[in-house]
Amino acid sequence: MEFENLHEILRSLYDEMLPLSATMAAIAKGVAGLGALFYVALKVWQALSRAEPIDVFPLLRPFALGICIMFFPTIVLGTINAVLSPVVKGTHSMLENQVLDLNKLQQQKDQLEREAMLRNPEQAYLISDEEFDKKLEELGWSPSDLGTMAGMYLERQSYELETTIKNWFRDLLEILFQAAALVIDTIRTFFLIVLSILGPIAFAISVWDGFQSTLNQWLSRYISVYLWLPVADIFSSMLAKLQSLMLEKDIESLSDPNFIPDGSNTIYTIFMIIGIVGYFTIPTVTGWVIQAGGAGNFTRNINQAANKSGNIAGAGAGATVGNAGGQAMKIAGRLLK
């Protein structure tokens, strides 16, 4: 089974587990209903105790959350997924285009590298059976020729063993690279399923006074986890583009008839290791994109600054009025004398 099929299975798993959120909605309705009762009663009692008119608009919040809980898979999850799915599709198409170009360049490089090695008489017999047989026919049966013949067999076996080890290590790194992407996608799917199933409970708890931030935290975490896949696709596209630029440089060098390749894949191996490590930084990078509570903190800081300014201004105004009153009393005393 290919890795792409495993990613498709994870997407199907999310779609299959999504209806389970409707089961939790039944429990969330009771929690939200009790919270709405206490919330409305508290707001009305506060308004009556202060002899203030009752503000109806804040009292509509529990009812809006109740509607979201009742139709959670459609209103909440359906809306969020519909908004974010074009981002996932766009980044995935970007990755497919980069991978397609990369595969074409890799095939072109392999062909040019083989042709360059065939142009070198000292290395042609290592990769070509015809060149190897031709070189054997040029040798005789003298002791020196037999030694040369044995050396050729040993060199070819050594080259084949070295090539096998390089290909094996390269395949291992590619498997680890794909496995890292699969690990990120699996954890992402698990988090999305948990957030989707327990989402109605989070909405119900946010009805209670003092737990309003639960809703913001749930939304920010769901969106952040959902964006793991687009960020991973962007990272993979960057690596694919980087490898394409490297292949273009190699193809340009191989186009020179006098260039002889060394056959090493050190740079490719290094970037594969970088890609494996970089995949596990995706949750951190996505956390930088989505953050909740920033506007609230900004507004709170502004209010604190405004209150401090008001206190300072009030103190200054009081001092000014006091000074003016003192001067007026002095003037009145002089007039009476």
Tab-separated table of C-alpha atoms in Angstrom:
chain	number	residue	atom	x	y	z
A	1	MET	CA	0.000	0.000	0.000
A	2	GLU	CA	1.357	3.431	-0.952
A	3	PHE	CA	1.679	6.314	1.485
A	4	GLU	CA	-0.810	8.403	-0.473
A	5	ASN	CA	-3.443	5.720	0.076
A	6	LEU	CA	-2.743	5.847	3.813
A	7	HIS	CA	-3.407	9.584	3.809
A	8	GLU	CA	-6.690	8.949	2.006
A	9	ILE	CA	-7.618	6.359	4.649
A	10	LEU	CA	-7.004	8.927	7.394
A	11	ARG	CA	-9.282	11.421	5.640
A	12	SER	CA	-11.959	8.739	5.314
A	13	LEU	CA	-11.542	7.922	9.015
A	14	TYR	CA	-12.229	11.543	9.932
A	15	ASP	CA	-15.378	11.578	7.793
A	16	GLU	CA	-16.568	8.314	9.365
A	17	MET	CA	-15.975	9.522	12.938
A	18	LEU	CA	-17.528	12.952	12.387
A	19	PRO	CA	-21.180	11.874	13.047
A	20	LEU	CA	-20.186	10.821	16.579
A	21	SER	CA	-20.247	14.488	17.558
A	22	ALA	CA	-24.055	14.345	17.323
A	23	THR	CA	-24.040	11.807	20.179
A	24	MET	CA	-22.173	14.203	22.464
A	25	ALA	CA	-24.579	16.977	21.481
A	26	ALA	CA	-27.325	15.295	23.531
A	27	ILE	CA	-25.200	15.545	26.681
A	28	ALA	CA	-24.065	19.042	25.783
A	29	LYS	CA	-27.675	20.239	25.517
A	30	GLY	CA	-28.289	19.517	29.196
A	31	VAL	CA	-25.054	21.196	30.283
A	32	ALA	CA	-25.737	24.218	28.076
A	33	GLY	CA	-29.365	24.460	29.215
A	34	LEU	CA	-28.380	24.536	32.889
A	35	GLY	CA	-25.631	27.028	32.154
A	36	ALA	CA	-28.020	29.251	30.198
A	37	LEU	CA	-30.451	29.235	33.127
A	38	PHE	CA	-27.809	30.394	35.598
A	39	TYR	CA	-26.312	32.842	33.086
A	40	VAL	CA	-29.612	34.596	32.308
A	41	ALA	CA	-30.699	34.595	35.968
A	42	LEU	CA	-27.399	36.153	37.054
A	43	LYS	CA	-27.491	38.893	34.420
A	44	VAL	CA	-31.126	39.758	35.178
A	45	TRP	CA	-30.494	39.783	38.929
A	46	GLN	CA	-27.470	42.066	38.520
A	47	ALA	CA	-29.490	44.486	36.408
A	48	LEU	CA	-32.371	44.538	38.891
A	49	SER	CA	-30.106	44.974	41.914
A	50	ARG	CA	-28.466	47.995	40.287
A	51	ALA	CA	-31.815	49.422	39.144
A	52	GLU	CA	-30.589	49.352	35.549
A	53	PRO	CA	-32.498	48.412	32.404
A	54	ILE	CA	-32.011	44.815	31.303
A	55	ASP	CA	-29.760	44.506	28.237
A	56	VAL	CA	-31.305	41.750	26.126
A	57	PHE	CA	-28.496	41.371	23.575
A	58	PRO	CA	-25.946	39.623	25.878
A	59	LEU	CA	-28.721	37.262	26.984
A	60	LEU	CA	-28.988	35.914	23.410
A	61	ARG	CA	-25.499	34.371	23.609
A	62	PRO	CA	-26.593	31.119	25.334
A	63	PHE	CA	-29.366	30.621	22.808
A	64	ALA	CA	-26.958	31.117	19.882
A	65	LEU	CA	-24.585	28.575	21.405
A	66	GLY	CA	-27.507	26.202	21.936
A	67	ILE	CA	-28.367	26.361	18.240
A	68	CYS	CA	-24.721	25.625	17.381
A	69	ILE	CA	-24.792	22.613	19.711
A	70	MET	CA	-28.023	21.246	18.228
A	71	PHE	CA	-26.678	21.401	14.675
A	72	PHE	CA	-22.988	21.088	15.526
A	73	PRO	CA	-21.839	18.866	12.598
A	74	THR	CA	-23.540	21.122	10.060
A	75	ILE	CA	-23.264	24.651	11.410
A	76	VAL	CA	-19.924	24.537	13.207
A	77	LEU	CA	-17.807	21.766	11.663
A	78	GLY	CA	-19.367	22.106	8.210
A	79	THR	CA	-18.712	25.850	8.101
A	80	ILE	CA	-15.127	25.643	9.382
A	81	ASN	CA	-14.221	22.747	7.072
A	82	ALA	CA	-15.834	24.464	4.088
A	83	VAL	CA	-13.782	27.607	4.718
A	84	LEU	CA	-10.474	25.789	5.314
A	85	SER	CA	-10.754	22.986	2.743
A	86	PRO	CA	-9.805	25.278	-0.209
A	87	VAL	CA	-6.550	26.038	1.622
A	88	VAL	CA	-5.808	22.300	1.908
A	89	LYS	CA	-6.630	21.675	-1.760
A	90	GLY	CA	-4.555	24.640	-2.914
A	91	THR	CA	-1.430	23.611	-1.016
A	92	HIS	CA	-1.841	19.965	-2.077
A	93	SER	CA	-2.055	20.924	-5.764
A	94	MET	CA	1.055	23.060	-5.276
A	95	LEU	CA	2.868	20.031	-3.845
A	96	GLU	CA	1.742	17.758	-6.694
A	97	ASN	CA	3.067	20.183	-9.304
A	98	GLN	CA	6.429	20.434	-7.571
A	99	VAL	CA	6.736	16.653	-7.185
A	100	LEU	CA	5.853	16.126	-10.856
A	101	ASP	CA	8.588	18.527	-11.958
A	102	LEU	CA	11.004	16.883	-9.538
A	103	ASN	CA	10.393	13.409	-10.967
A	104	LYS	CA	10.971	14.635	-14.520
A	105	LEU	CA	14.222	16.337	-13.570
A	106	GLN	CA	15.386	13.246	-11.655
A	107	GLN	CA	14.850	11.017	-14.694
A	108	GLN	CA	16.687	13.483	-16.897
A	109	LYS	CA	19.607	13.649	-14.459
A	110	ASP	CA	19.875	9.853	-14.209
A	111	GLN	CA	20.007	9.557	-17.978
A	112	LEU	CA	22.657	12.260	-18.339
A	113	GLU	CA	24.694	10.783	-15.484
A	114	ARG	CA	24.709	7.380	-17.154
A	115	GLU	CA	25.774	8.913	-20.468
A	116	ALA	CA	28.560	10.856	-18.723
A	117	MET	CA	29.900	7.705	-17.067
A	118	LEU	CA	29.812	5.863	-20.407
A	119	ARG	CA	32.004	8.593	-21.878
A	120	ASN	CA	34.667	7.866	-19.274
A	121	PRO	CA	36.676	4.745	-20.329
A	122	GLU	CA	37.764	4.125	-16.739
A	123	GLN	CA	34.160	3.909	-15.434
A	124	ALA	CA	32.131	2.772	-18.449
A	125	TYR	CA	32.673	-0.945	-17.780
A	126	LEU	CA	31.291	-0.520	-14.242
A	127	ILE	CA	27.751	0.202	-15.426
A	128	SER	CA	27.659	-1.336	-18.907
A	129	ASP	CA	27.897	-5.077	-19.607
A	130	GLU	CA	28.873	-4.385	-23.202
A	131	GLU	CA	31.794	-2.198	-22.217
A	132	PHE	CA	32.842	-4.762	-19.622
A	133	ASP	CA	32.826	-7.615	-22.179
A	134	LYS	CA	34.646	-5.464	-24.708
A	135	LYS	CA	37.379	-4.686	-22.198
A	136	LEU	CA	37.705	-8.377	-21.341
A	137	GLU	CA	38.118	-9.261	-25.013
A	138	GLU	CA	41.001	-6.815	-25.268
A	139	LEU	CA	42.887	-8.700	-22.575
A	140	GLY	CA	44.875	-11.837	-23.113
A	141	TRP	CA	45.648	-14.816	-20.872
A	142	SER	CA	48.958	-13.712	-19.504
A	143	PRO	CA	49.431	-13.523	-15.719
A	144	SER	CA	49.271	-9.729	-15.798
A	145	ASP	CA	46.087	-9.804	-17.888
A	146	LEU	CA	44.551	-12.338	-15.517
A	147	GLY	CA	45.400	-10.027	-12.598
A	148	THR	CA	43.840	-7.107	-14.458
A	149	MET	CA	40.764	-9.219	-15.181
A	150	ALA	CA	40.412	-10.172	-11.499
A	151	GLY	CA	40.802	-6.512	-10.508
A	152	MET	CA	38.044	-5.537	-12.946
A	153	TYR	CA	35.685	-8.096	-11.412
A	154	LEU	CA	36.516	-6.865	-7.932
A	155	GLU	CA	36.067	-3.220	-8.899
A	156	ARG	CA	32.722	-3.957	-10.513
A	157	GLN	CA	31.521	-5.930	-7.527
A	158	SER	CA	32.689	-3.144	-5.234
A	159	TYR	CA	30.899	-0.532	-7.352
A	160	GLU	CA	27.690	-2.566	-7.387
A	161	LEU	CA	27.888	-3.063	-3.608
A	162	GLU	CA	28.517	0.649	-3.050
A	163	THR	CA	25.605	1.545	-5.336
A	164	THR	CA	23.346	-0.927	-3.540
A	165	ILE	CA	24.233	0.536	-0.140
A	166	LYS	CA	23.653	4.101	-1.383
A	167	ASN	CA	20.294	3.163	-2.893
A	168	TRP	CA	19.324	1.292	0.273
A	169	PHE	CA	20.197	4.268	2.474
A	170	ARG	CA	18.397	6.600	0.107
A	171	ASP	CA	15.290	4.412	0.157
A	172	LEU	CA	15.474	4.266	3.963
A	173	LEU	CA	15.574	8.059	4.221
A	174	GLU	CA	12.684	8.374	1.792
A	175	ILE	CA	10.670	5.891	3.879
A	176	LEU	CA	11.469	7.830	7.058
A	177	PHE	CA	10.528	11.070	5.295
A	178	GLN	CA	7.175	9.636	4.233
A	179	ALA	CA	6.725	8.127	7.702
A	180	ALA	CA	7.269	11.524	9.346
A	181	ALA	CA	4.577	13.016	7.112
A	182	LEU	CA	2.286	10.112	7.967
A	183	VAL	CA	2.909	10.579	11.707
A	184	ILE	CA	1.965	14.261	11.475
A	185	ASP	CA	-1.161	13.427	9.473
A	186	THR	CA	-2.164	10.657	11.908
A	187	ILE	CA	-1.768	12.887	14.975
A	188	ARG	CA	-3.636	15.656	13.156
A	189	THR	CA	-6.524	13.321	12.366
A	190	PHE	CA	-6.637	12.086	15.974
A	191	PHE	CA	-6.720	15.648	17.336
A	192	LEU	CA	-9.411	16.697	14.857
A	193	ILE	CA	-11.579	13.697	15.764
A	194	VAL	CA	-11.242	14.412	19.498
A	195	LEU	CA	-11.974	18.114	19.029
A	196	SER	CA	-14.928	17.326	16.767
A	197	ILE	CA	-16.500	14.761	19.104
A	198	LEU	CA	-15.983	16.828	22.263
A	199	GLY	CA	-16.728	20.138	20.528
A	200	PRO	CA	-20.367	20.275	21.724
A	201	ILE	CA	-19.158	19.856	25.317
A	202	ALA	CA	-16.730	22.779	24.840
A	203	PHE	CA	-19.559	24.923	23.473
A	204	ALA	CA	-21.790	23.917	26.380
A	205	ILE	CA	-19.154	24.780	28.990
A	206	SER	CA	-18.576	28.171	27.350
A	207	VAL	CA	-22.206	29.067	28.174
A	208	TRP	CA	-21.345	29.186	31.873
A	209	ASP	CA	-20.233	32.540	33.176
A	210	GLY	CA	-16.444	32.587	33.584
A	211	PHE	CA	-15.786	29.911	30.958
A	212	GLN	CA	-16.388	32.026	27.846
A	213	SER	CA	-12.757	31.641	26.769
A	214	THR	CA	-13.346	27.891	26.236
A	215	LEU	CA	-15.057	28.680	22.934
A	216	ASN	CA	-12.156	30.793	21.679
A	217	GLN	CA	-9.624	28.173	22.722
A	218	TRP	CA	-11.555	25.381	20.989
A	219	LEU	CA	-11.853	27.345	17.742
A	220	SER	CA	-8.176	28.349	17.737
A	221	ARG	CA	-7.001	24.797	18.435
A	222	TYR	CA	-9.274	23.228	15.836
A	223	ILE	CA	-8.174	25.673	13.139
A	224	SER	CA	-4.532	25.336	14.166
A	225	VAL	CA	-4.610	21.532	13.981
A	226	TYR	CA	-6.556	21.633	10.714
A	227	LEU	CA	-3.812	23.765	9.173
A	228	TRP	CA	-1.113	21.195	9.975
A	229	LEU	CA	-1.688	19.520	6.613
A	230	PRO	CA	-1.433	22.717	4.502
A	231	VAL	CA	1.724	23.745	6.360
A	232	ALA	CA	3.179	20.267	5.789
A	233	ASP	CA	2.359	20.516	2.074
A	234	ILE	CA	4.036	23.930	1.886
A	235	PHE	CA	7.111	22.527	3.622
A	236	SER	CA	7.219	19.550	1.244
A	237	SER	CA	6.765	21.898	-1.728
A	238	MET	CA	9.699	23.966	-0.509
A	239	LEU	CA	11.904	20.874	-0.246
A	240	ALA	CA	10.769	19.643	-3.669
A	241	LYS	CA	11.507	23.046	-5.211
A	242	LEU	CA	14.916	23.087	-3.549
A	243	GLN	CA	15.720	19.630	-4.904
A	244	SER	CA	14.521	20.742	-8.345
A	245	LEU	CA	16.936	23.669	-8.306
A	246	MET	CA	19.750	21.313	-7.296
A	247	LEU	CA	18.850	18.903	-10.100
A	248	GLU	CA	18.811	21.756	-12.599
A	249	LYS	CA	22.348	22.660	-11.553
A	250	ASP	CA	23.432	19.027	-11.890
A	251	ILE	CA	21.789	18.746	-15.315
A	252	GLU	CA	23.567	21.895	-16.417
A	253	SER	CA	26.891	20.407	-15.308
A	254	LEU	CA	26.162	17.029	-16.895
A	255	SER	CA	25.406	18.713	-20.201
A	256	ASP	CA	29.113	19.514	-20.457
A	257	PRO	CA	30.824	16.615	-22.352
A	258	ASN	CA	33.967	17.042	-20.263
A	259	PHE	CA	32.196	16.740	-16.901
A	260	ILE	CA	32.595	13.440	-15.045
A	261	PRO	CA	30.124	12.857	-12.150
A	262	ASP	CA	31.319	11.435	-8.846
A	263	GLY	CA	28.062	9.546	-8.199
A	264	SER	CA	27.652	10.774	-4.600
A	265	ASN	CA	24.278	11.810	-3.170
A	266	THR	CA	25.525	13.587	-0.060
A	267	ILE	CA	23.525	16.786	-0.583
A	268	TYR	CA	20.353	14.814	-1.271
A	269	THR	CA	20.876	12.795	1.917
A	270	ILE	CA	21.412	15.940	3.992
A	271	PHE	CA	18.206	17.543	2.773
A	272	MET	CA	16.248	14.371	3.413
A	273	ILE	CA	17.436	14.448	7.039
A	274	ILE	CA	16.518	18.136	7.249
A	275	GLY	CA	13.056	17.306	5.896
A	276	ILE	CA	12.521	14.549	8.463
A	277	VAL	CA	13.442	16.879	11.335
A	278	GLY	CA	11.517	19.789	9.849
A	279	TYR	CA	8.246	17.876	9.721
A	280	PHE	CA	8.087	17.815	13.507
A	281	THR	CA	8.261	21.626	13.688
A	282	ILE	CA	4.954	21.968	11.820
A	283	PRO	CA	2.761	22.119	14.984
A	284	THR	CA	4.919	24.950	16.336
A	285	VAL	CA	4.782	26.905	13.081
A	286	THR	CA	1.011	26.475	12.852
A	287	GLY	CA	0.680	27.743	16.421
A	288	TRP	CA	2.271	30.992	15.255
A	289	VAL	CA	-0.417	31.416	12.589
A	290	ILE	CA	-3.478	30.940	14.814
A	291	GLN	CA	-3.640	32.482	18.281
A	292	ALA	CA	-6.687	33.353	20.349
A	293	GLY	CA	-7.051	36.126	22.898
A	294	GLY	CA	-4.730	38.654	21.275
A	295	ALA	CA	-7.445	41.235	20.636
A	296	GLY	CA	-8.775	40.810	24.167
A	297	ASN	CA	-5.348	41.413	25.688
A	298	PHE	CA	-4.854	44.430	23.443
A	299	THR	CA	-8.230	45.874	24.454
A	300	ARG	CA	-7.532	45.191	28.119
A	301	ASN	CA	-4.188	47.007	27.893
A	302	ILE	CA	-5.868	49.976	26.238
A	303	ASN	CA	-8.526	50.100	28.957
A	304	GLN	CA	-5.881	49.945	31.683
A	305	ALA	CA	-3.926	52.764	30.037
A	306	ALA	CA	-7.116	54.814	29.671
A	307	ASN	CA	-8.015	54.279	33.329
A	308	LYS	CA	-4.545	55.338	34.455
A	309	SER	CA	-4.737	58.430	32.259
A	310	GLY	CA	-8.186	59.227	33.636
A	311	ASN	CA	-6.974	58.892	37.225
A	312	ILE	CA	-3.998	61.129	36.554
A	313	ALA	CA	-6.182	63.681	34.788
A	314	GLY	CA	-8.723	63.575	37.613
A	315	ALA	CA	-6.037	64.086	40.209
A	316	GLY	CA	-4.600	66.983	38.230
A	317	ALA	CA	-8.004	68.576	37.787
A	318	GLY	CA	-8.740	68.202	41.503
A	319	ALA	CA	-5.447	69.829	42.391
A	320	THR	CA	-6.142	72.703	39.985
A	321	VAL	CA	-9.612	73.290	41.411
A	322	GLY	CA	-8.206	73.206	44.963
A	323	ASN	CA	-5.558	75.785	44.116
A	324	ALA	CA	-8.102	78.028	42.454
A	325	GLY	CA	-10.378	77.817	45.494
A	326	GLY	CA	-7.495	78.713	47.808
A	327	GLN	CA	-6.605	81.776	45.760
A	328	ALA	CA	-10.230	82.880	45.745
A	329	MET	CA	-10.440	82.615	49.566
A	330	LYS	CA	-7.273	84.688	49.941
A	331	ILE	CA	-8.641	87.426	47.669
A	332	ALA	CA	-11.975	87.485	49.543
A	333	GLY	CA	-10.142	87.810	52.871
A	334	ARG	CA	-8.192	90.816	51.654
A	335	LEU	CA	-11.338	92.551	50.434
A	336	LEU	CA	-13.064	92.085	53.794
A	337	LYS	CA	-10.107	93.646	55.570
